[in-house]
mmCIF file of C-alpha atoms in Angstrom:
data_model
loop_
_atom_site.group_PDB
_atom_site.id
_atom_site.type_symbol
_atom_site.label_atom_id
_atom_site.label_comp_id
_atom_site.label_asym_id
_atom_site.label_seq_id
_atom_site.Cartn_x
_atom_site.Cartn_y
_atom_site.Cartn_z
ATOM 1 C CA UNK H 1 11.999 -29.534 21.761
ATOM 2 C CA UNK H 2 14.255 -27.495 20.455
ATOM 3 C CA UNK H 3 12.567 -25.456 17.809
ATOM 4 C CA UNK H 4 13.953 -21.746 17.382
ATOM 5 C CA UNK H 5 11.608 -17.986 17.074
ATOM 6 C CA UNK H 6 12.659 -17.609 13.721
ATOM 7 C CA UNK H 7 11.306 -21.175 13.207
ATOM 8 C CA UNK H 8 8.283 -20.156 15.052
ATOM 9 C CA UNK H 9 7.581 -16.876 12.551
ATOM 10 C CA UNK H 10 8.392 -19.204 9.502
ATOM 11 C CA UNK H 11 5.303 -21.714 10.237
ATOM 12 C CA UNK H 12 2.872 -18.869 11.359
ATOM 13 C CA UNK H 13 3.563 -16.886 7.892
ATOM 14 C CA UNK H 14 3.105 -20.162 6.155
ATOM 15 C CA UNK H 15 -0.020 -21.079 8.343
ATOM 16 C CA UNK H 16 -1.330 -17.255 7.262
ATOM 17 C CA UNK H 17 -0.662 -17.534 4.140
ATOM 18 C CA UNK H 18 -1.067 -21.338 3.334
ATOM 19 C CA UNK H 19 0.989 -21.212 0.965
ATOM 20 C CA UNK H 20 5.279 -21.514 1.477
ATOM 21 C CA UNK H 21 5.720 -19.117 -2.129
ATOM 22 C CA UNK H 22 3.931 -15.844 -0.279
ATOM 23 C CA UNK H 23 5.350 -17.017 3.238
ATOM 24 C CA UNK H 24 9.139 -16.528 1.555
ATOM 25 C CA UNK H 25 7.881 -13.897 -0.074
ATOM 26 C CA UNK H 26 6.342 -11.745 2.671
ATOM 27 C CA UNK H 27 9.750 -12.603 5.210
ATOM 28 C CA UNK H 28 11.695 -11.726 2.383
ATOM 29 C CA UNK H 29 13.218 -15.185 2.201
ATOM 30 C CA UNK H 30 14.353 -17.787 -0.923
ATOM 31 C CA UNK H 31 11.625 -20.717 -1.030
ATOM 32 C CA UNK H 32 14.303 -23.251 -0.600
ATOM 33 C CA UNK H 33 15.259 -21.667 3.170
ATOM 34 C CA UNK H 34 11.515 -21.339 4.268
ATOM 35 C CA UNK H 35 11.062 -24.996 3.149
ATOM 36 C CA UNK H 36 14.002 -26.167 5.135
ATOM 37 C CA UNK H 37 12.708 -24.381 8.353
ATOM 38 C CA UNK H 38 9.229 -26.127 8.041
ATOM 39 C CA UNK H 39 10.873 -29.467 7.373
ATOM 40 C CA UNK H 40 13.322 -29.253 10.691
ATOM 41 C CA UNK H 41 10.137 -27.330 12.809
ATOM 42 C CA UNK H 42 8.140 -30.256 11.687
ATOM 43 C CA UNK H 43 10.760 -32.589 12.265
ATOM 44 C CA UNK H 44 10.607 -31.741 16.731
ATOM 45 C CA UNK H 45 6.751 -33.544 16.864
ATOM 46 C CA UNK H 46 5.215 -36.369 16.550
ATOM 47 C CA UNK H 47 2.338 -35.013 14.661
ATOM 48 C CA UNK H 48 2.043 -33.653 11.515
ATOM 49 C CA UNK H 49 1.845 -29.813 11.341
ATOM 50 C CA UNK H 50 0.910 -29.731 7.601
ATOM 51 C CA UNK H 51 -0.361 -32.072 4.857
ATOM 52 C CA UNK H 52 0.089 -31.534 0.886
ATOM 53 C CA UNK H 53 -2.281 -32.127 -1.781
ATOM 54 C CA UNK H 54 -1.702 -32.035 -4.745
ATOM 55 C CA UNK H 55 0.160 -28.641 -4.917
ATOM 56 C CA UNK H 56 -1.416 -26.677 -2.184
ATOM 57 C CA UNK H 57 0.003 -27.128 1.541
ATOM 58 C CA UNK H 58 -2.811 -27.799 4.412
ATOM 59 C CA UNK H 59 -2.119 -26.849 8.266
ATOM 60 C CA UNK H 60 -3.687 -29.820 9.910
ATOM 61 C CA UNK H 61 -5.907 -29.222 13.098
ATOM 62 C CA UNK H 62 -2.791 -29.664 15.078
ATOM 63 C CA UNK H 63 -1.038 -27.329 13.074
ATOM 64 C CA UNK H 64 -3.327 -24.917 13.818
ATOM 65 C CA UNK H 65 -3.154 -25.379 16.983
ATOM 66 C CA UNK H 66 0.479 -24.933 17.183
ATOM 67 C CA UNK H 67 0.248 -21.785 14.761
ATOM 68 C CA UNK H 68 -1.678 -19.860 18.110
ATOM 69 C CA UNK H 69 0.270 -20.824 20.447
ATOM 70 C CA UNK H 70 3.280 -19.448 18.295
ATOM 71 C CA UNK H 71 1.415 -15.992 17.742
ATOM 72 C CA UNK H 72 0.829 -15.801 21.394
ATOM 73 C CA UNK H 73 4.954 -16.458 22.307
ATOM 74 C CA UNK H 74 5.478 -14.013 19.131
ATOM 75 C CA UNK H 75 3.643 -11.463 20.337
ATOM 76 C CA UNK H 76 5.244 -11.925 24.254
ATOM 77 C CA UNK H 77 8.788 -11.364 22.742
ATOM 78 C CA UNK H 78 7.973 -8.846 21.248
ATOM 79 C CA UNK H 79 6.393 -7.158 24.434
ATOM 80 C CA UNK H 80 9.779 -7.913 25.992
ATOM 81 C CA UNK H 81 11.843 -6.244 23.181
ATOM 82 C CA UNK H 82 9.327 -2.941 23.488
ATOM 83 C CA UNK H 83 9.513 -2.849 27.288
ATOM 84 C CA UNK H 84 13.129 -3.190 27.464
ATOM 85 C CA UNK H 85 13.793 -0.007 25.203
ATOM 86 C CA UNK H 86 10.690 2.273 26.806
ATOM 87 C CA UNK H 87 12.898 1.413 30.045
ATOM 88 C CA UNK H 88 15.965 2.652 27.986
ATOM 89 C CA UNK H 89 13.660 6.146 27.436
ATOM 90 C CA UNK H 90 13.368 4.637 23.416
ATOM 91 C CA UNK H 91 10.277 5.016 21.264
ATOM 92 C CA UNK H 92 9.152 1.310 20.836
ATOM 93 C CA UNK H 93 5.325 -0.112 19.864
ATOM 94 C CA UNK H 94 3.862 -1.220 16.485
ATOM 95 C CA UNK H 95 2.759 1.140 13.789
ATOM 96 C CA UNK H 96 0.157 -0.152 11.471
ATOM 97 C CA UNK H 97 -0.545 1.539 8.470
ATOM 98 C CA UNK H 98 -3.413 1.043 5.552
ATOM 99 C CA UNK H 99 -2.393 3.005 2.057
ATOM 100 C CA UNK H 100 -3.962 2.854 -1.313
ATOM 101 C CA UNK H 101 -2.028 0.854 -3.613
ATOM 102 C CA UNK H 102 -0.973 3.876 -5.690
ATOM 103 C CA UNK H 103 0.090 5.897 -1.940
ATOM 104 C CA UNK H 104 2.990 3.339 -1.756
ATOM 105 C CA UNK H 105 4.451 6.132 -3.976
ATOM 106 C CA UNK H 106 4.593 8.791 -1.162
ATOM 107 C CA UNK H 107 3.875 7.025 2.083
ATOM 108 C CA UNK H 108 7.690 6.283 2.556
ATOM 109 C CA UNK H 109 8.591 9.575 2.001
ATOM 110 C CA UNK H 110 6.542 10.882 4.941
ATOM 111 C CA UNK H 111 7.787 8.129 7.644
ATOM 112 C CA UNK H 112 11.133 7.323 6.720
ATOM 113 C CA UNK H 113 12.784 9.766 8.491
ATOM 114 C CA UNK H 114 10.438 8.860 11.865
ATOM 115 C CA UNK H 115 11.398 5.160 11.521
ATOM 116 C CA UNK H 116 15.140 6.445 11.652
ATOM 117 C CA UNK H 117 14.782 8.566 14.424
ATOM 118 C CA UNK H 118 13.168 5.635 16.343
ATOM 119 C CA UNK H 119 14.613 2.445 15.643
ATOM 120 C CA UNK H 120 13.081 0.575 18.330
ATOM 121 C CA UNK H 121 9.347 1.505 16.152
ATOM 122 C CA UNK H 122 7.949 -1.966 14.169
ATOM 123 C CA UNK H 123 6.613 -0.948 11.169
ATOM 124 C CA UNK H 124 3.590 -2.605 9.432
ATOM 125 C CA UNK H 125 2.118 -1.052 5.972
ATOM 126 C CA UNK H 126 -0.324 -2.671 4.178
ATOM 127 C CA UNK H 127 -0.912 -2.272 0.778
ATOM 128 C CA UNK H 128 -4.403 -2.410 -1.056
ATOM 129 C CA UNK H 129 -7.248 -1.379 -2.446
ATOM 130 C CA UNK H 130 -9.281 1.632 -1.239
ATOM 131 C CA UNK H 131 -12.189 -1.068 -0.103
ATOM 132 C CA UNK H 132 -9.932 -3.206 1.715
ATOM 133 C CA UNK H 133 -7.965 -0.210 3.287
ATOM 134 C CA UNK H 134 -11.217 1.415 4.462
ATOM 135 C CA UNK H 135 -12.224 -1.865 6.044
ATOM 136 C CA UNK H 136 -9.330 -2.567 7.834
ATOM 137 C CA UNK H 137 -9.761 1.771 9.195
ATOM 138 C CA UNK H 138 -13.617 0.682 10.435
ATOM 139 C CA UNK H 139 -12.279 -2.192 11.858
ATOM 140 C CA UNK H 140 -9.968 -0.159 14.225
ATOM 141 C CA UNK H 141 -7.256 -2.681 12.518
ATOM 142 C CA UNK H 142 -5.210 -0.268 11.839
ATOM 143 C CA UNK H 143 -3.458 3.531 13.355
ATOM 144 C CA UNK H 144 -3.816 5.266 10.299
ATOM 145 C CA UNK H 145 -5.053 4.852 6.396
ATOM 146 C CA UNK H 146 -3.322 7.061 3.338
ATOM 147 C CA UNK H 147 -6.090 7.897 1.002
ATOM 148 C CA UNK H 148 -7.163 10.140 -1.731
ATOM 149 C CA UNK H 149 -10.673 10.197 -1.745
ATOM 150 C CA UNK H 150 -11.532 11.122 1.974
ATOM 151 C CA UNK H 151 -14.618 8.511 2.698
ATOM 152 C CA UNK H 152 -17.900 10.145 3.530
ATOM 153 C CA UNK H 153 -19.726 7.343 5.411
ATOM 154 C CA UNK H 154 -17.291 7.260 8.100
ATOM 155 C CA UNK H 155 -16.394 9.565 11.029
ATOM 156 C CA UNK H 156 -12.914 10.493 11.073
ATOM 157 C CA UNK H 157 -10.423 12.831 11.386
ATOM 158 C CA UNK H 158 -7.430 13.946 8.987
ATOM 159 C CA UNK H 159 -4.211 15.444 8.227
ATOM 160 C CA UNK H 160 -3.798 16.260 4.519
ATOM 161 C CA UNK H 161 -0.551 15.316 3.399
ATOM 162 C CA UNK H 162 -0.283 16.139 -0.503
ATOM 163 C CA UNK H 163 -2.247 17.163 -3.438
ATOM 164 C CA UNK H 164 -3.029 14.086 -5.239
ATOM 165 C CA UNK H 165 -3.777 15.185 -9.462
ATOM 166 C CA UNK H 166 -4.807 12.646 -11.879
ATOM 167 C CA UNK H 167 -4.171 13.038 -16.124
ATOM 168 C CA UNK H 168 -4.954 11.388 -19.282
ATOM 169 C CA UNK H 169 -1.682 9.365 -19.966
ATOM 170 C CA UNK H 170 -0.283 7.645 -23.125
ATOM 171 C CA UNK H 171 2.670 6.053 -24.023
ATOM 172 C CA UNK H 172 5.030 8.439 -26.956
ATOM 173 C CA UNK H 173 4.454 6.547 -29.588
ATOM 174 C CA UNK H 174 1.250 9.190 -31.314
ATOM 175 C CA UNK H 175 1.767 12.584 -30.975
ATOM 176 C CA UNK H 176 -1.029 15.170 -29.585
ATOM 177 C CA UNK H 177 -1.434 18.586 -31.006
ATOM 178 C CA UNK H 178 -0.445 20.877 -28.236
ATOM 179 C CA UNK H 179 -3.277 22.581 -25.994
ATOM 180 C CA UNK H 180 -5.835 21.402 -24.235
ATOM 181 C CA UNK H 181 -7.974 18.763 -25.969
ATOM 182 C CA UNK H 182 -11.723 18.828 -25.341
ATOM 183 C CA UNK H 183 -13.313 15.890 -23.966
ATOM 184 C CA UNK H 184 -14.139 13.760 -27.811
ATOM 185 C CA UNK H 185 -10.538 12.783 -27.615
ATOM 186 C CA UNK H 186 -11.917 9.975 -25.360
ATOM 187 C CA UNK H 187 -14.148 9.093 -28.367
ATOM 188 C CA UNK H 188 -11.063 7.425 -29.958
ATOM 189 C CA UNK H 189 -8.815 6.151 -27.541
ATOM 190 C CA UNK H 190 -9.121 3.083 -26.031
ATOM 191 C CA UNK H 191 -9.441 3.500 -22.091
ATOM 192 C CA UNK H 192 -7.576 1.151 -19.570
ATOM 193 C CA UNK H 193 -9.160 1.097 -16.250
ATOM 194 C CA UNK H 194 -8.407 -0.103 -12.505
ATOM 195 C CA UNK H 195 -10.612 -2.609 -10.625
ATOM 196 C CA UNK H 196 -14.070 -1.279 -9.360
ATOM 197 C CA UNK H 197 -12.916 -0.593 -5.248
ATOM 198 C CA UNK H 198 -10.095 1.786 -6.519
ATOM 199 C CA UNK H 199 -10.074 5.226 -5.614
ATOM 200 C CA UNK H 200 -8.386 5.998 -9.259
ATOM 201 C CA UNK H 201 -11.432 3.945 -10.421
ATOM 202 C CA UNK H 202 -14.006 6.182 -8.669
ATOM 203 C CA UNK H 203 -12.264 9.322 -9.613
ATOM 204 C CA UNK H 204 -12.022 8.005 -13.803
ATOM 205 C CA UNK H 205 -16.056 7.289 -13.289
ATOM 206 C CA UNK H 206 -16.951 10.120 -11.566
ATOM 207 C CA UNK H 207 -15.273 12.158 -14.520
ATOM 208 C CA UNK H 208 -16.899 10.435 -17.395
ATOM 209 C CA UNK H 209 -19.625 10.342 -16.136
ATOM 210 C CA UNK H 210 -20.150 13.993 -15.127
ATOM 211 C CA UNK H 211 -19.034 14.930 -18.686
ATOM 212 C CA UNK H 212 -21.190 12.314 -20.600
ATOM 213 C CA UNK H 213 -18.414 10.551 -21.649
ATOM 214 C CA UNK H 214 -18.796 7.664 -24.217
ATOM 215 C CA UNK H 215 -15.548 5.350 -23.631
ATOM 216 C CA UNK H 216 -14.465 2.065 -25.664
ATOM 217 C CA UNK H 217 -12.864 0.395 -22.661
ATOM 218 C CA UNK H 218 -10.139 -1.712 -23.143
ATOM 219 C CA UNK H 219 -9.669 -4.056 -20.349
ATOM 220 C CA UNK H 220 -9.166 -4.004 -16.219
ATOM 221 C CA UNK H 221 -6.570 -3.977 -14.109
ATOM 222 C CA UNK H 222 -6.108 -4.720 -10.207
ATOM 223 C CA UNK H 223 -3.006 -2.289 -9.765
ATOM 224 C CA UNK H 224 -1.074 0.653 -11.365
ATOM 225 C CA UNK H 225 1.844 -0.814 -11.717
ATOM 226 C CA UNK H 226 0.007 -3.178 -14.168
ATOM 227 C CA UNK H 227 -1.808 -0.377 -15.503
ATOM 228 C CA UNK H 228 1.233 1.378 -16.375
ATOM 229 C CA UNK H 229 2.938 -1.699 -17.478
ATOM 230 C CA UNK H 230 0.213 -2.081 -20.264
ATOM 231 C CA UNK H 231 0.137 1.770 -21.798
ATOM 232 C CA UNK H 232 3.626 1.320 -22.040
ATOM 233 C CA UNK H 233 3.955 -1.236 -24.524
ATOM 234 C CA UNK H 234 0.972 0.658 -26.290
ATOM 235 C CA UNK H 235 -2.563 -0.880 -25.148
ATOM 236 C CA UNK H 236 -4.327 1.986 -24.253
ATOM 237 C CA UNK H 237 -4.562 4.889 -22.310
ATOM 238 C CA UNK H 238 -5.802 5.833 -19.053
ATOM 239 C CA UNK H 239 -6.635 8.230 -16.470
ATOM 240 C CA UNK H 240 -3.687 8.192 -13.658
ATOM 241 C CA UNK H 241 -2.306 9.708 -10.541
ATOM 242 C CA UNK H 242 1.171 12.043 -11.333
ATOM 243 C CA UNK H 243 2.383 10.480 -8.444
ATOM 244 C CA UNK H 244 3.232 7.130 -9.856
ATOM 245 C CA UNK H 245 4.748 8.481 -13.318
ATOM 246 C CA UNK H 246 7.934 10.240 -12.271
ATOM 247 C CA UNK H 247 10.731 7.982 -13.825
ATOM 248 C CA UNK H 248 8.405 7.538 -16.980
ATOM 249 C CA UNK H 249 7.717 11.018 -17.634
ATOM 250 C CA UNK H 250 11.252 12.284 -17.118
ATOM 251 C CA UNK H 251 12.592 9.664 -19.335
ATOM 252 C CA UNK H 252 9.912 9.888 -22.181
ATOM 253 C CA UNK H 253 8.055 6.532 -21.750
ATOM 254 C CA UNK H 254 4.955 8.292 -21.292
ATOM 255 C CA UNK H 255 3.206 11.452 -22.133
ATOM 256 C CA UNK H 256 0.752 13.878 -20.153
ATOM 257 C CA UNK H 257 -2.467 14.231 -23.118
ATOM 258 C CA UNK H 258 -3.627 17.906 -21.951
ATOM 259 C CA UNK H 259 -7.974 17.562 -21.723
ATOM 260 C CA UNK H 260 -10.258 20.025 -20.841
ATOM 261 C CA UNK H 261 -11.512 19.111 -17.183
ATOM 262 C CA UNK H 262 -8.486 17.485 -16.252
ATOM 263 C CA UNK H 263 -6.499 17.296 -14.253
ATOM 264 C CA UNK H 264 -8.951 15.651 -11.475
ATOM 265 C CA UNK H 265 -7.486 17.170 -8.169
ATOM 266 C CA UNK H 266 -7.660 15.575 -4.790
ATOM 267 C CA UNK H 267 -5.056 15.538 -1.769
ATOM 268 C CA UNK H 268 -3.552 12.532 0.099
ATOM 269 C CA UNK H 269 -4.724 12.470 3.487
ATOM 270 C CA UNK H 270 -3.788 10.132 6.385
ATOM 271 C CA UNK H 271 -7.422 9.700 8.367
ATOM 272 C CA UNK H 272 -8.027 7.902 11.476
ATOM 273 C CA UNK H 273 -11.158 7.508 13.332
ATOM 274 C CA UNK H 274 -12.581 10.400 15.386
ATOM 275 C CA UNK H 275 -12.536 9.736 19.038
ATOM 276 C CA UNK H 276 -9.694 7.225 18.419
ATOM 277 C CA UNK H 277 -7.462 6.750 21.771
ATOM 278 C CA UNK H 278 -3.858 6.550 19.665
ATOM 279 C CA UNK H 279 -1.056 4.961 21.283
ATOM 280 C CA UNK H 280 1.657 7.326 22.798
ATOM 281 C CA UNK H 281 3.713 5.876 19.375
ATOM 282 C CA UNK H 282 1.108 6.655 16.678
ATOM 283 C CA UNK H 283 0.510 10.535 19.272
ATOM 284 C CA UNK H 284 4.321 10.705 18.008
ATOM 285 C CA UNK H 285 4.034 10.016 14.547
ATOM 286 C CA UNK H 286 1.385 12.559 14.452
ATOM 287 C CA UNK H 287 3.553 15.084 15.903
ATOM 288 C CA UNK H 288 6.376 14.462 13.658
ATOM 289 C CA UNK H 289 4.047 14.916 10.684
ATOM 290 C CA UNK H 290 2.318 17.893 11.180
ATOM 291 C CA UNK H 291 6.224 19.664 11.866
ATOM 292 C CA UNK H 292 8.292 17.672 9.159
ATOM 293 C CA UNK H 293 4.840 17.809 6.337
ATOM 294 C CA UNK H 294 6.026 21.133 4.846
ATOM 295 C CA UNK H 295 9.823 20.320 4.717
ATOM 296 C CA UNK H 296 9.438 16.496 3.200
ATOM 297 C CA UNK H 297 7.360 18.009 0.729
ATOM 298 C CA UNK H 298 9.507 20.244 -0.518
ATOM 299 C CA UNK H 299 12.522 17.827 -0.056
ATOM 300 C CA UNK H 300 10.770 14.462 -2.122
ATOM 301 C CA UNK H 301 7.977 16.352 -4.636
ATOM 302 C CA UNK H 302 9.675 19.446 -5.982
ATOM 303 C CA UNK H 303 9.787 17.380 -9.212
ATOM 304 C CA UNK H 304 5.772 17.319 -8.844
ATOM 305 C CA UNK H 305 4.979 21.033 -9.000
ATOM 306 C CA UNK H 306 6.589 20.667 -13.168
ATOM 307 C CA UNK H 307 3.583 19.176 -14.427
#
């Protein structure tokens, strides 16, 4: 045997993921190179690892086998590679971060400059749905979650990172008289919404609802780049978070609709659970935050404060 750890990573992303696309796709890899790593992994036993059908790839029981036993030597090396730089004095561990899908817009932002100062730190941000993120919180999955809608059913603890605003938003192609519109605009435009689990979801339906609101809904949509995607090229309008709209504002793709009500204000918080026993890496991230919060705000959202 004579199989290599980059070999080892390949199968278990593929074995995750069953699928070779989302394994290349997740290791940031062509298709072609991930296939060529399975094939000469494969080649070292006897037994088959995997099994097509059709066009879907199987792990067989012995692949699955094999896919544990290459977690467990993952996981060892990387115990080594942490050890050797906390003997060095280095900030080393795994971070694991949830964020709503529209937070990918600030989350950066606010870790960037730890992840510099502590090279030896393995990052791990997952990107989702407020359900899913929530989950993977209660599940003690995870150090942190980035939301904007701070849950109520669980018991947890915060640091509030950014005031999160949401507007009505159009593409340029009507124009709006100027002012504040009252709330029969909604009347007669067709509304775009996200997926029921979204926290821009909950915040839209909270609104309309609390105002009476009687909306011809256009369609659904399971993230805001999609959303965004589809007022653009002049299918409706929706409610949105600024966040996500700073190249298309600035450059005139989309327009701010001024309503009465709006904008819906919340803040971006990290939350953790309460009585949590954080790792001496995620006690250091916390650190960092609550003395760089003020300073990467100003730095990365200046542009926010113009709307």
């Amino acid at each position: 045997m004579n199989y290599t750890l980059n070999q080892l990573q390949i199968f278990l992303k593929i074995a995750k993921t069953q699928s070779v696309t989302k394994a290349a796709e997740e290791l940031h890899l062509t298709q072609p190179a991930v296939s060529i790593q399975l094939r000469n992994f494969q080649s070292q036993f006897s037994i088959p690892l995997t099994e097509v059908v059709g066009r879907k790839i199987y792990i067989t029981d012995f692949g699955k086998e094999i896919a544990i036993a290459a977690e467990k030597i993952l996981e060892e090396v990387a115990n080594i590679n942490h050890k050797t730089l906390s003997y060095r004095g280095e900030m080393s561990g795994r971070l694991k971060i949830s964020v709503v899908s529209t937070g990918k817009y600030i989350m950066p932002y606010f870790i960037s400059g730890f992840i510099k100062n502590n090279p030896g730190v393995e990052l791990y941000i997952d990107v989702t749905n407020k359900t899913s993120v929530l989950a993977s919180l209660e599940n003690n999955e995870v150090d942190f979650s980035l939301v904007s809608i701070v849950p109520n059913n669980l018991n947890i603890e915060k640091l509030d990172l950014l005031q999160n605003r949401l507007y009505l938003v159009g593409n340029t192609e009507e124009k709006f008289n100027e002012g504040a519109h009252s709330i029969d605009i909604f009347s007669n435009l067709p509304l775009i919404f996200r997926e029921t689990g979204s926290g821009t979801r909950q915040a839209m339906n909270k609104f309309i609802e609390a105002n009476n609101i009687k909306v011809l809904k256009k369609m659904e949509l399971t993230s805001n780049e999609a959303l965004k995607q589809a007022i653009l090229a002049g299918m409706g309008y929706s409610i949105m978070p600024l966040i996500g709209l700073k190249s298309e504002l600035i450059d005139h793709q989309l327009q701010i609709i001024p309503v009465k009500g709006l904008p819906i204000k919340s803040m971006w918080s990290l939350i953790w659970l309460k009585g949590k026993k954080h790792s001496p890496l995620a006690e250091k991230y916390l650190e960092y935050l609550k003395k760089e919060k003020e300073a990467l705000v100003q730095k990365h959202f200046e542009w926010y404060e113009l709307y």
